[in-house]
Amino acid sequence: MRQITIIVIDPGTTVGWAALSKDGRILAVKSKKGIAPDELTRQLRETGKVIMIGTDKAKIPGLISKISARFKAKIVSPRVDLSKEEKRELTKDLHCSNDHERDALAAARFAQKKYCALFRKIRSYAEKNKLKDSEEKIIEAVLKTGNSIAKSAEAIKTRKENRKEQTGQEQKQIKTKNKEGETKRFAPETILQRENKALREILSKLRKTLKEQSTKLRRLKKKSSQAPRKKPKEQEIQQKEQIIRSLRDSLDKRETELKQAREELKSIEKELMSIEDKIIVKNMLNLGTRAFEKAKEIKKNDIIHVKDPNSFSEKTIKELKEKEIEVIINEKPVSRKTEQILPFIFIPRKEVNLAVYGNIGFLDKKSLEKHKKILVRKIIENYKAERRL
């Protein structure tokens, strides 16, 4: 879980903002002229899990309300505007580049001091009740719900136990016995089950839409046939014909989408039938921060498929290294510069058998092993060539 953070924003033409940990450590102090709310949100998200957004004003500015709504964070404001003297006192031992940063940092320290006693109580409660790993979740629950520490902790503990029980039941369900009486485990992960469910929901919606469109078309035809025999105007005829054509085009499009969804669902079911010969691969658009956040949960030693490996961020690379990711299957060719910088083994997609469906893919184990052997041979040949030189 990412560390929880306290954010304060100083709105204006030049926006200043500061981020503190719950213990009062300074995580970031920045300012930028004309920064857009979306860009500001992105930068704030990088500091951690935002639970509290503050201001130095008693009357909450519009930007504060807007950003706090995006994070579902608690708003903290003083009863009266913080004075210049109070701000100087709160930041006297710190360096700030400008007044915007100083105002934000002062209000951040004000907010942290206001709630530090609560944070200490929660820490003490978590330690006494062996809930240290849930400390930040308890803080978040208390701030969002306003419930007591004990009630919030009990709710978190109950959810945790329910998830554990549900996981145990799922693991029992994916065991089946073969003809020889040996236990054989199939590994369709929860991710696959969700993808399968999502596809079925899409099919259901498409069928419903097709049915509605067909009903509309039948009504329109019936209405057209029951119209007075008096010859309508040319313009009215053209309009009706245009509506009919539009409905038919829409139906054709929906039927095509439904057909594609059915084919994709069949393909996924086929892959699941031979899951023991496959490796589940997580798909990413690139190696940037947003793509990493959008990707399905990446686990230790996973293989990932990346469309454009040449677009990356240091943060994502660090997180992938921490998860001990070694192999990346690349869609676009890897530039020489990228290959030199990044510590991964890149395998072009065209050299392995990989089927891609949304956020996941199925990699044939045999094709991966074959490529590994070719890769080892190349390394040996290059080594021998270098020795001869």
mmCIF file of C-alpha atoms in Angstrom:
data_model
loop_
_atom_site.group_PDB
_atom_site.id
_atom_site.type_symbol
_atom_site.label_atom_id
_atom_site.label_comp_id
_atom_site.label_asym_id
_atom_site.label_seq_id
_atom_site.Cartn_x
_atom_site.Cartn_y
_atom_site.Cartn_z
ATOM 1 C CA MET A 1 0.000 0.000 0.000
ATOM 2 C CA ARG A 2 1.275 3.472 -0.899
ATOM 3 C CA GLN A 3 1.974 5.819 2.007
ATOM 4 C CA ILE A 4 -0.861 8.181 2.917
ATOM 5 C CA THR A 5 -0.223 11.880 2.357
ATOM 6 C CA ILE A 6 -1.536 15.255 3.499
ATOM 7 C CA ILE A 7 -1.786 17.778 0.649
ATOM 8 C CA VAL A 8 -2.265 21.550 0.798
ATOM 9 C CA ILE A 9 -2.859 23.685 -2.296
ATOM 10 C CA ASP A 10 -2.424 27.474 -2.567
ATOM 11 C CA PRO A 11 -4.625 28.429 -5.586
ATOM 12 C CA GLY A 12 -3.964 31.344 -7.905
ATOM 13 C CA THR A 13 -2.332 32.187 -11.235
ATOM 14 C CA THR A 14 0.710 30.457 -9.801
ATOM 15 C CA VAL A 15 -0.389 27.380 -7.855
ATOM 16 C CA GLY A 16 1.712 26.245 -4.900
ATOM 17 C CA TRP A 17 1.347 22.854 -3.232
ATOM 18 C CA ALA A 18 2.986 20.834 -0.486
ATOM 19 C CA ALA A 19 2.791 17.167 0.511
ATOM 20 C CA LEU A 20 3.557 15.784 3.981
ATOM 21 C CA SER A 21 3.509 12.279 5.417
ATOM 22 C CA LYS A 22 1.257 11.596 8.410
ATOM 23 C CA ASP A 23 4.381 11.962 10.592
ATOM 24 C CA GLY A 24 5.096 15.445 9.207
ATOM 25 C CA ARG A 25 7.919 14.549 6.811
ATOM 26 C CA ILE A 26 8.059 16.831 3.764
ATOM 27 C CA LEU A 27 7.485 14.772 0.605
ATOM 28 C CA ALA A 28 7.176 17.597 -1.937
ATOM 29 C CA VAL A 29 6.957 21.404 -2.131
ATOM 30 C CA LYS A 30 6.317 22.809 -5.616
ATOM 31 C CA SER A 31 4.754 25.668 -7.540
ATOM 32 C CA LYS A 32 3.839 26.224 -11.182
ATOM 33 C CA LYS A 33 2.223 29.030 -13.134
ATOM 34 C CA GLY A 34 -0.968 28.185 -15.026
ATOM 35 C CA ILE A 35 -0.976 24.480 -14.148
ATOM 36 C CA ALA A 36 -4.138 22.650 -15.262
ATOM 37 C CA PRO A 37 -6.220 20.712 -12.667
ATOM 38 C CA ASP A 38 -5.582 17.389 -14.470
ATOM 39 C CA GLU A 39 -1.802 17.889 -14.410
ATOM 40 C CA LEU A 40 -1.959 19.006 -10.761
ATOM 41 C CA THR A 41 -3.981 15.883 -9.888
ATOM 42 C CA ARG A 42 -1.416 13.665 -11.625
ATOM 43 C CA GLN A 43 1.504 15.209 -9.728
ATOM 44 C CA LEU A 44 -0.317 14.975 -6.382
ATOM 45 C CA ARG A 45 -1.142 11.319 -7.016
ATOM 46 C CA GLU A 46 2.571 10.568 -7.436
ATOM 47 C CA THR A 47 3.241 11.645 -3.815
ATOM 48 C CA GLY A 48 1.163 8.753 -2.409
ATOM 49 C CA LYS A 49 -2.413 7.999 -1.344
ATOM 50 C CA VAL A 50 -3.998 11.399 -0.694
ATOM 51 C CA ILE A 51 -6.321 11.255 2.353
ATOM 52 C CA MET A 52 -6.451 14.929 3.321
ATOM 53 C CA ILE A 53 -6.397 18.193 1.348
ATOM 54 C CA GLY A 54 -6.008 21.481 3.195
ATOM 55 C CA THR A 55 -6.024 25.234 2.669
ATOM 56 C CA ASP A 56 -4.844 28.301 4.600
ATOM 57 C CA LYS A 57 -8.274 29.928 4.105
ATOM 58 C CA ALA A 58 -11.370 29.567 6.293
ATOM 59 C CA LYS A 59 -13.559 29.721 3.179
ATOM 60 C CA ILE A 60 -12.694 26.718 1.005
ATOM 61 C CA PRO A 61 -11.578 27.730 -2.547
ATOM 62 C CA GLY A 62 -13.200 26.065 -5.569
ATOM 63 C CA LEU A 63 -9.971 24.358 -6.688
ATOM 64 C CA ILE A 64 -9.637 22.672 -3.266
ATOM 65 C CA SER A 65 -13.196 21.293 -3.483
ATOM 66 C CA LYS A 66 -12.619 20.064 -7.025
ATOM 67 C CA ILE A 67 -9.319 18.274 -6.287
ATOM 68 C CA SER A 68 -10.541 16.778 -2.985
ATOM 69 C CA ALA A 69 -13.564 15.311 -4.809
ATOM 70 C CA ARG A 70 -11.229 13.538 -7.240
ATOM 71 C CA PHE A 71 -9.319 11.912 -4.374
ATOM 72 C CA LYS A 72 -12.369 11.514 -2.072
ATOM 73 C CA ALA A 73 -10.147 13.193 0.534
ATOM 74 C CA LYS A 74 -11.090 15.058 3.717
ATOM 75 C CA ILE A 75 -10.861 18.878 3.489
ATOM 76 C CA VAL A 76 -9.017 20.634 6.344
ATOM 77 C CA SER A 77 -9.284 24.400 6.855
ATOM 78 C CA PRO A 78 -8.637 26.773 9.789
ATOM 79 C CA ARG A 79 -11.518 28.547 11.537
ATOM 80 C CA VAL A 80 -10.032 31.866 10.401
ATOM 81 C CA ASP A 81 -7.490 32.557 7.652
ATOM 82 C CA LEU A 82 -3.912 31.812 8.716
ATOM 83 C CA SER A 83 -2.072 35.110 9.284
ATOM 84 C CA LYS A 84 1.328 35.951 7.813
ATOM 85 C CA GLU A 85 2.850 35.691 11.298
ATOM 86 C CA GLU A 86 1.416 32.186 11.780
ATOM 87 C CA LYS A 87 2.731 31.098 8.379
ATOM 88 C CA ARG A 88 6.204 32.459 9.135
ATOM 89 C CA GLU A 89 6.211 30.653 12.491
ATOM 90 C CA LEU A 90 5.162 27.351 10.882
ATOM 91 C CA THR A 91 7.903 27.579 8.212
ATOM 92 C CA LYS A 92 10.676 29.439 10.063
ATOM 93 C CA ASP A 93 13.082 26.479 9.930
ATOM 94 C CA LEU A 94 12.371 25.656 6.256
ATOM 95 C CA HIS A 95 13.435 27.057 2.886
ATOM 96 C CA CYS A 96 10.769 27.916 0.300
ATOM 97 C CA SER A 97 11.303 29.260 -3.230
ATOM 98 C CA ASN A 98 8.358 31.681 -3.125
ATOM 99 C CA ASP A 99 5.315 32.827 -1.127
ATOM 100 C CA HIS A 100 3.018 30.296 -2.846
ATOM 101 C CA GLU A 101 5.136 27.377 -1.637
ATOM 102 C CA ARG A 102 5.497 28.945 1.827
ATOM 103 C CA ASP A 103 1.717 29.368 2.202
ATOM 104 C CA ALA A 104 1.092 25.765 1.091
ATOM 105 C CA LEU A 105 3.762 24.330 3.393
ATOM 106 C CA ALA A 106 2.539 26.381 6.373
ATOM 107 C CA ALA A 107 -1.039 25.164 5.891
ATOM 108 C CA ALA A 108 0.194 21.576 5.448
ATOM 109 C CA ARG A 109 2.057 21.697 8.769
ATOM 110 C CA PHE A 110 -1.035 23.264 10.375
ATOM 111 C CA ALA A 111 -3.203 20.359 9.110
ATOM 112 C CA GLN A 112 -0.664 17.714 10.209
ATOM 113 C CA LYS A 113 -0.366 19.198 13.709
ATOM 114 C CA LYS A 114 -4.153 19.386 13.983
ATOM 115 C CA TYR A 115 -4.473 15.632 13.404
ATOM 116 C CA CYS A 116 -1.154 14.302 14.772
ATOM 117 C CA ALA A 117 -2.784 13.380 18.112
ATOM 118 C CA LEU A 118 -5.386 11.276 16.268
ATOM 119 C CA PHE A 119 -2.631 9.601 14.211
ATOM 120 C CA ARG A 120 -0.741 8.743 17.437
ATOM 121 C CA LYS A 121 -3.886 7.224 18.993
ATOM 122 C CA ILE A 122 -4.465 5.077 15.904
ATOM 123 C CA ARG A 123 -0.819 3.941 15.895
ATOM 124 C CA SER A 124 -1.050 2.985 19.590
ATOM 125 C CA TYR A 125 -4.330 1.126 19.008
ATOM 126 C CA ALA A 126 -2.889 -0.735 15.990
ATOM 127 C CA GLU A 127 0.203 -1.818 17.943
ATOM 128 C CA LYS A 128 -1.823 -3.013 20.951
ATOM 129 C CA ASN A 129 -4.256 -4.981 18.788
ATOM 130 C CA LYS A 130 -1.654 -6.413 16.370
ATOM 131 C CA LEU A 131 -3.057 -4.405 13.446
ATOM 132 C CA LYS A 132 0.134 -2.570 12.494
ATOM 133 C CA ASP A 133 -0.245 -3.531 8.816
ATOM 134 C CA SER A 134 -3.739 -1.948 8.815
ATOM 135 C CA GLU A 135 -2.744 1.332 10.527
ATOM 136 C CA GLU A 136 -3.035 3.539 7.428
ATOM 137 C CA LYS A 137 -6.304 1.889 6.389
ATOM 138 C CA ILE A 138 -7.736 2.668 9.835
ATOM 139 C CA ILE A 139 -6.641 6.328 9.494
ATOM 140 C CA GLU A 140 -8.313 6.542 6.084
ATOM 141 C CA ALA A 141 -11.530 4.936 7.390
ATOM 142 C CA VAL A 142 -11.742 7.214 10.460
ATOM 143 C CA LEU A 143 -11.276 10.358 8.323
ATOM 144 C CA LYS A 144 -13.774 9.313 5.653
ATOM 145 C CA THR A 145 -16.545 7.867 7.863
ATOM 146 C CA GLY A 146 -16.094 9.794 11.112
ATOM 147 C CA ASN A 147 -16.472 6.504 13.021
ATOM 148 C CA SER A 148 -14.434 5.669 16.121
ATOM 149 C CA ILE A 149 -11.016 4.023 15.866
ATOM 150 C CA ALA A 150 -12.310 0.730 17.270
ATOM 151 C CA LYS A 151 -15.344 0.628 14.949
ATOM 152 C CA SER A 152 -13.225 1.438 11.869
ATOM 153 C CA ALA A 153 -10.618 -1.186 12.823
ATOM 154 C CA GLU A 154 -13.303 -3.830 13.360
ATOM 155 C CA ALA A 155 -14.825 -3.100 9.925
ATOM 156 C CA ILE A 156 -11.407 -3.444 8.244
ATOM 157 C CA LYS A 157 -10.689 -6.667 10.150
ATOM 158 C CA THR A 158 -14.069 -8.132 9.091
ATOM 159 C CA ARG A 159 -13.478 -7.240 5.413
ATOM 160 C CA LYS A 160 -10.022 -8.816 5.591
ATOM 161 C CA GLU A 161 -11.407 -12.048 7.069
ATOM 162 C CA ASN A 162 -14.196 -12.173 4.457
ATOM 163 C CA ARG A 163 -11.669 -11.776 1.625
ATOM 164 C CA LYS A 164 -9.497 -14.507 3.150
ATOM 165 C CA GLU A 165 -12.492 -16.841 3.422
ATOM 166 C CA GLN A 166 -13.573 -16.053 -0.148
ATOM 167 C CA THR A 167 -10.052 -16.710 -1.461
ATOM 168 C CA GLY A 168 -10.014 -20.068 0.338
ATOM 169 C CA GLN A 169 -13.317 -21.038 -1.264
ATOM 170 C CA GLU A 170 -12.088 -20.020 -4.728
ATOM 171 C CA GLN A 171 -8.951 -22.127 -4.328
ATOM 172 C CA LYS A 172 -11.067 -25.165 -3.412
ATOM 173 C CA GLN A 173 -13.290 -24.641 -6.436
ATOM 174 C CA ILE A 174 -10.425 -24.625 -8.961
ATOM 175 C CA LYS A 175 -9.276 -28.116 -7.905
ATOM 176 C CA THR A 176 -10.607 -31.081 -9.886
ATOM 177 C CA LYS A 177 -9.688 -34.751 -10.035
ATOM 178 C CA ASN A 178 -8.521 -36.467 -13.257
ATOM 179 C CA LYS A 179 -9.289 -40.068 -14.257
ATOM 180 C CA GLU A 180 -6.240 -41.528 -12.454
ATOM 181 C CA GLY A 181 -7.425 -40.004 -9.178
ATOM 182 C CA GLU A 182 -4.575 -37.493 -9.086
ATOM 183 C CA THR A 183 -5.369 -33.913 -8.163
ATOM 184 C CA LYS A 184 -4.891 -31.555 -11.069
ATOM 185 C CA ARG A 185 -4.913 -27.807 -10.510
ATOM 186 C CA PHE A 186 -6.143 -25.396 -13.111
ATOM 187 C CA ALA A 187 -5.020 -21.823 -12.736
ATOM 188 C CA PRO A 188 -7.603 -19.511 -14.291
ATOM 189 C CA GLU A 189 -6.764 -16.520 -12.108
ATOM 190 C CA THR A 190 -9.306 -14.125 -10.730
ATOM 191 C CA ILE A 191 -8.208 -11.697 -13.465
ATOM 192 C CA LEU A 192 -9.337 -14.159 -16.165
ATOM 193 C CA GLN A 193 -12.624 -14.719 -14.400
ATOM 194 C CA ARG A 194 -13.228 -10.971 -14.323
ATOM 195 C CA GLU A 195 -12.311 -10.645 -18.025
ATOM 196 C CA ASN A 196 -14.658 -13.532 -18.860
ATOM 197 C CA LYS A 197 -17.456 -11.959 -16.831
ATOM 198 C CA ALA A 198 -16.856 -8.574 -18.478
ATOM 199 C CA LEU A 199 -17.101 -10.122 -21.959
ATOM 200 C CA ARG A 200 -20.359 -11.836 -21.043
ATOM 201 C CA GLU A 201 -21.751 -8.516 -19.789
ATOM 202 C CA ILE A 202 -20.742 -6.880 -23.095
ATOM 203 C CA LEU A 203 -22.523 -9.654 -25.020
ATOM 204 C CA SER A 204 -25.630 -9.230 -22.890
ATOM 205 C CA LYS A 205 -25.674 -5.450 -23.483
ATOM 206 C CA LEU A 206 -25.149 -5.911 -27.230
ATOM 207 C CA ARG A 207 -27.996 -8.423 -27.439
ATOM 208 C CA LYS A 208 -30.263 -6.016 -25.536
ATOM 209 C CA THR A 209 -29.298 -3.128 -27.844
ATOM 210 C CA LEU A 210 -29.891 -5.275 -30.948
ATOM 211 C CA LYS A 211 -33.300 -6.267 -29.646
ATOM 212 C CA GLU A 212 -34.229 -2.620 -28.989
ATOM 213 C CA GLN A 213 -32.994 -1.521 -32.432
ATOM 214 C CA SER A 214 -34.907 -4.374 -34.123
ATOM 215 C CA THR A 215 -38.083 -3.384 -32.277
ATOM 216 C CA LYS A 216 -37.652 0.258 -33.362
ATOM 217 C CA LEU A 217 -37.130 -0.827 -36.977
ATOM 218 C CA ARG A 218 -40.255 -3.017 -36.952
ATOM 219 C CA ARG A 219 -42.318 -0.161 -35.499
ATOM 220 C CA LEU A 220 -40.992 2.226 -38.106
ATOM 221 C CA LYS A 221 -41.819 -0.185 -40.940
ATOM 222 C CA LYS A 222 -45.290 -0.771 -39.506
ATOM 223 C CA LYS A 223 -45.876 2.964 -39.153
ATOM 224 C CA SER A 224 -44.672 3.500 -42.712
ATOM 225 C CA SER A 225 -47.004 0.816 -44.104
ATOM 226 C CA GLN A 226 -49.990 2.203 -42.187
ATOM 227 C CA ALA A 227 -49.425 5.772 -43.382
ATOM 228 C CA PRO A 228 -52.171 7.401 -45.510
ATOM 229 C CA ARG A 229 -52.058 6.469 -49.182
ATOM 230 C CA LYS A 230 -51.879 10.101 -50.021
ATOM 231 C CA LYS A 231 -48.530 10.620 -51.742
ATOM 232 C CA PRO A 232 -46.182 12.246 -49.161
ATOM 233 C CA LYS A 233 -43.808 14.970 -50.009
ATOM 234 C CA GLU A 234 -40.447 14.016 -51.507
ATOM 235 C CA GLN A 235 -38.571 15.433 -48.507
ATOM 236 C CA GLU A 236 -40.561 13.283 -46.034
ATOM 237 C CA ILE A 237 -39.821 10.146 -48.065
ATOM 238 C CA GLN A 238 -36.120 10.935 -48.085
ATOM 239 C CA GLN A 239 -36.106 11.551 -44.321
ATOM 240 C CA LYS A 240 -37.798 8.210 -43.613
ATOM 241 C CA GLU A 241 -35.448 6.371 -45.943
ATOM 242 C CA GLN A 242 -32.512 8.043 -44.222
ATOM 243 C CA ILE A 243 -33.801 6.954 -40.786
ATOM 244 C CA ILE A 244 -34.264 3.378 -42.016
ATOM 245 C CA ARG A 245 -30.757 3.322 -43.512
ATOM 246 C CA SER A 246 -29.326 4.721 -40.286
ATOM 247 C CA LEU A 247 -31.089 2.059 -38.204
ATOM 248 C CA ARG A 248 -29.927 -0.702 -40.538
ATOM 249 C CA ASP A 249 -26.345 0.579 -40.383
ATOM 250 C CA SER A 250 -26.576 0.681 -36.596
ATOM 251 C CA LEU A 251 -27.915 -2.884 -36.525
ATOM 252 C CA ASP A 252 -25.153 -4.071 -38.854
ATOM 253 C CA LYS A 253 -22.559 -2.419 -36.629
ATOM 254 C CA ARG A 254 -24.024 -3.979 -33.473
ATOM 255 C CA GLU A 255 -24.181 -7.398 -35.128
ATOM 256 C CA THR A 256 -20.516 -7.081 -36.129
ATOM 257 C CA GLU A 257 -19.539 -6.080 -32.581
ATOM 258 C CA LEU A 258 -21.561 -8.971 -31.164
ATOM 259 C CA LYS A 259 -19.912 -11.402 -33.565
ATOM 260 C CA GLN A 260 -16.449 -10.113 -32.626
ATOM 261 C CA ALA A 261 -17.256 -10.378 -28.912
ATOM 262 C CA ARG A 262 -18.501 -13.961 -29.382
ATOM 263 C CA GLU A 263 -15.355 -14.909 -31.299
ATOM 264 C CA GLU A 264 -13.145 -13.328 -28.621
ATOM 265 C CA LEU A 265 -15.043 -15.144 -25.868
ATOM 266 C CA LYS A 266 -14.633 -18.462 -27.706
ATOM 267 C CA SER A 267 -10.908 -17.775 -28.095
ATOM 268 C CA ILE A 268 -10.520 -17.049 -24.359
ATOM 269 C CA GLU A 269 -12.452 -20.216 -23.459
ATOM 270 C CA LYS A 270 -10.190 -22.179 -25.814
ATOM 271 C CA GLU A 271 -7.089 -20.724 -24.138
ATOM 272 C CA LEU A 272 -8.488 -21.670 -20.721
ATOM 273 C CA MET A 273 -8.980 -25.276 -21.858
ATOM 274 C CA SER A 274 -5.193 -25.586 -22.347
ATOM 275 C CA ILE A 275 -4.114 -23.249 -19.538
ATOM 276 C CA GLU A 276 -1.448 -25.700 -18.318
ATOM 277 C CA ASP A 277 0.489 -25.040 -21.569
ATOM 278 C CA LYS A 278 0.170 -21.266 -21.254
ATOM 279 C CA ILE A 279 1.705 -18.444 -19.250
ATOM 280 C CA ILE A 280 -0.604 -15.581 -18.313
ATOM 281 C CA VAL A 281 0.922 -12.290 -19.477
ATOM 282 C CA LYS A 282 -0.078 -8.785 -18.297
ATOM 283 C CA ASN A 283 -0.516 -6.187 -21.079
ATOM 284 C CA MET A 284 0.691 -2.575 -20.915
ATOM 285 C CA LEU A 285 0.500 0.239 -23.474
ATOM 286 C CA ASN A 286 4.005 1.442 -22.522
ATOM 287 C CA LEU A 287 6.302 1.594 -19.500
ATOM 288 C CA GLY A 288 5.013 4.970 -18.278
ATOM 289 C CA THR A 289 3.418 5.664 -14.893
ATOM 290 C CA ARG A 290 -0.187 5.894 -16.156
ATOM 291 C CA ALA A 291 0.069 2.673 -18.164
ATOM 292 C CA PHE A 292 1.478 0.887 -15.100
ATOM 293 C CA GLU A 293 -1.391 2.132 -12.904
ATOM 294 C CA LYS A 294 -3.999 1.049 -15.493
ATOM 295 C CA ALA A 295 -2.473 -2.427 -15.917
ATOM 296 C CA LYS A 296 -3.942 -5.391 -14.051
ATOM 297 C CA GLU A 297 -2.104 -6.292 -10.846
ATOM 298 C CA ILE A 298 1.462 -7.237 -11.756
ATOM 299 C CA LYS A 299 2.988 -9.867 -9.486
ATOM 300 C CA LYS A 300 6.530 -10.981 -8.723
ATOM 301 C CA ASN A 301 8.352 -12.622 -11.682
ATOM 302 C CA ASP A 302 5.451 -11.967 -14.107
ATOM 303 C CA ILE A 303 6.101 -11.687 -17.843
ATOM 304 C CA ILE A 304 4.620 -8.504 -19.335
ATOM 305 C CA HIS A 305 3.693 -7.548 -22.889
ATOM 306 C CA VAL A 306 4.364 -3.901 -23.790
ATOM 307 C CA LYS A 307 3.217 -2.219 -26.989
ATOM 308 C CA ASP A 308 5.823 0.573 -26.904
ATOM 309 C CA PRO A 309 8.823 -0.190 -24.637
ATOM 310 C CA ASN A 310 10.641 2.998 -25.697
ATOM 311 C CA SER A 311 8.264 5.163 -23.643
ATOM 312 C CA PHE A 312 9.062 4.678 -19.947
ATOM 313 C CA SER A 313 9.366 6.380 -16.567
ATOM 314 C CA GLU A 314 11.986 5.839 -13.878
ATOM 315 C CA LYS A 315 9.258 5.166 -11.310
ATOM 316 C CA THR A 316 7.737 2.324 -13.355
ATOM 317 C CA ILE A 317 11.153 0.765 -14.066
ATOM 318 C CA LYS A 318 11.957 0.873 -10.339
ATOM 319 C CA GLU A 319 8.672 -0.833 -9.430
ATOM 320 C CA LEU A 320 9.165 -3.532 -12.095
ATOM 321 C CA LYS A 321 12.684 -4.219 -10.798
ATOM 322 C CA GLU A 322 11.315 -4.525 -7.250
ATOM 323 C CA LYS A 323 8.836 -7.125 -8.542
ATOM 324 C CA GLU A 324 11.812 -8.937 -10.173
ATOM 325 C CA ILE A 325 10.373 -8.615 -13.687
ATOM 326 C CA GLU A 326 12.964 -9.981 -16.123
ATOM 327 C CA VAL A 327 11.200 -10.661 -19.443
ATOM 328 C CA ILE A 328 9.266 -8.140 -21.569
ATOM 329 C CA ILE A 329 7.580 -9.073 -24.847
ATOM 330 C CA ASN A 330 7.689 -5.975 -27.047
ATOM 331 C CA GLU A 331 5.257 -5.065 -29.839
ATOM 332 C CA LYS A 332 7.296 -2.206 -31.323
ATOM 333 C CA PRO A 333 11.050 -2.663 -31.929
ATOM 334 C CA VAL A 334 13.270 -1.736 -28.972
ATOM 335 C CA SER A 335 15.676 1.116 -29.711
ATOM 336 C CA ARG A 336 19.369 0.574 -29.016
ATOM 337 C CA LYS A 337 19.284 3.323 -26.374
ATOM 338 C CA THR A 338 16.336 1.691 -24.546
ATOM 339 C CA GLU A 339 18.016 -1.723 -24.638
ATOM 340 C CA GLN A 340 21.176 -0.254 -23.106
ATOM 341 C CA ILE A 341 19.311 1.616 -20.330
ATOM 342 C CA LEU A 342 16.656 -0.904 -19.232
ATOM 343 C CA PRO A 343 17.639 -4.059 -17.305
ATOM 344 C CA PHE A 344 15.196 -6.438 -19.020
ATOM 345 C CA ILE A 345 15.322 -9.264 -21.574
ATOM 346 C CA PHE A 346 13.274 -8.098 -24.583
ATOM 347 C CA ILE A 347 11.551 -10.662 -26.818
ATOM 348 C CA PRO A 348 9.812 -9.414 -30.007
ATOM 349 C CA ARG A 349 6.188 -10.569 -30.092
ATOM 350 C CA LYS A 350 6.556 -11.974 -33.602
ATOM 351 C CA GLU A 351 9.085 -14.511 -32.282
ATOM 352 C CA VAL A 352 6.688 -16.112 -29.768
ATOM 353 C CA ASN A 353 3.121 -17.394 -29.813
ATOM 354 C CA LEU A 354 1.119 -14.806 -27.838
ATOM 355 C CA ALA A 355 -2.660 -14.269 -27.901
ATOM 356 C CA VAL A 356 -3.783 -10.874 -26.533
ATOM 357 C CA TYR A 357 -7.230 -10.110 -25.053
ATOM 358 C CA GLY A 358 -7.704 -6.686 -23.429
ATOM 359 C CA ASN A 359 -5.477 -6.395 -20.366
ATOM 360 C CA ILE A 360 -4.211 -9.986 -20.424
ATOM 361 C CA GLY A 361 -2.565 -12.392 -22.837
ATOM 362 C CA PHE A 362 -1.756 -16.103 -23.125
ATOM 363 C CA LEU A 363 1.853 -17.003 -23.963
ATOM 364 C CA ASP A 364 2.653 -20.477 -25.284
ATOM 365 C CA LYS A 365 5.299 -22.033 -22.998
ATOM 366 C CA LYS A 366 6.982 -23.998 -25.813
ATOM 367 C CA SER A 367 7.511 -20.928 -28.002
ATOM 368 C CA LEU A 368 9.057 -19.098 -25.025
ATOM 369 C CA GLU A 369 11.446 -21.983 -24.280
ATOM 370 C CA LYS A 370 12.409 -22.187 -27.963
ATOM 371 C CA HIS A 371 13.231 -18.468 -28.020
ATOM 372 C CA LYS A 372 15.276 -18.796 -24.828
ATOM 373 C CA LYS A 373 17.443 -21.489 -26.465
ATOM 374 C CA ILE A 374 17.985 -19.280 -29.539
ATOM 375 C CA LEU A 375 18.872 -16.364 -27.257
ATOM 376 C CA VAL A 376 21.433 -18.437 -25.340
ATOM 377 C CA ARG A 377 22.986 -19.601 -28.633
ATOM 378 C CA LYS A 378 23.321 -16.005 -29.829
ATOM 379 C CA ILE A 379 24.967 -14.948 -26.574
ATOM 380 C CA ILE A 380 27.509 -17.797 -26.867
ATOM 381 C CA GLU A 381 28.231 -16.980 -30.534
ATOM 382 C CA ASN A 382 28.740 -13.284 -29.736
ATOM 383 C CA TYR A 383 31.054 -14.217 -26.859
ATOM 384 C CA LYS A 384 33.137 -16.483 -29.113
ATOM 385 C CA ALA A 385 33.337 -13.783 -31.794
ATOM 386 C CA GLU A 386 34.566 -11.251 -29.221
ATOM 387 C CA ARG A 387 37.201 -13.719 -27.959
ATOM 388 C CA ARG A 388 38.536 -14.229 -31.512
ATOM 389 C CA LEU A 389 38.964 -10.453 -31.876
#
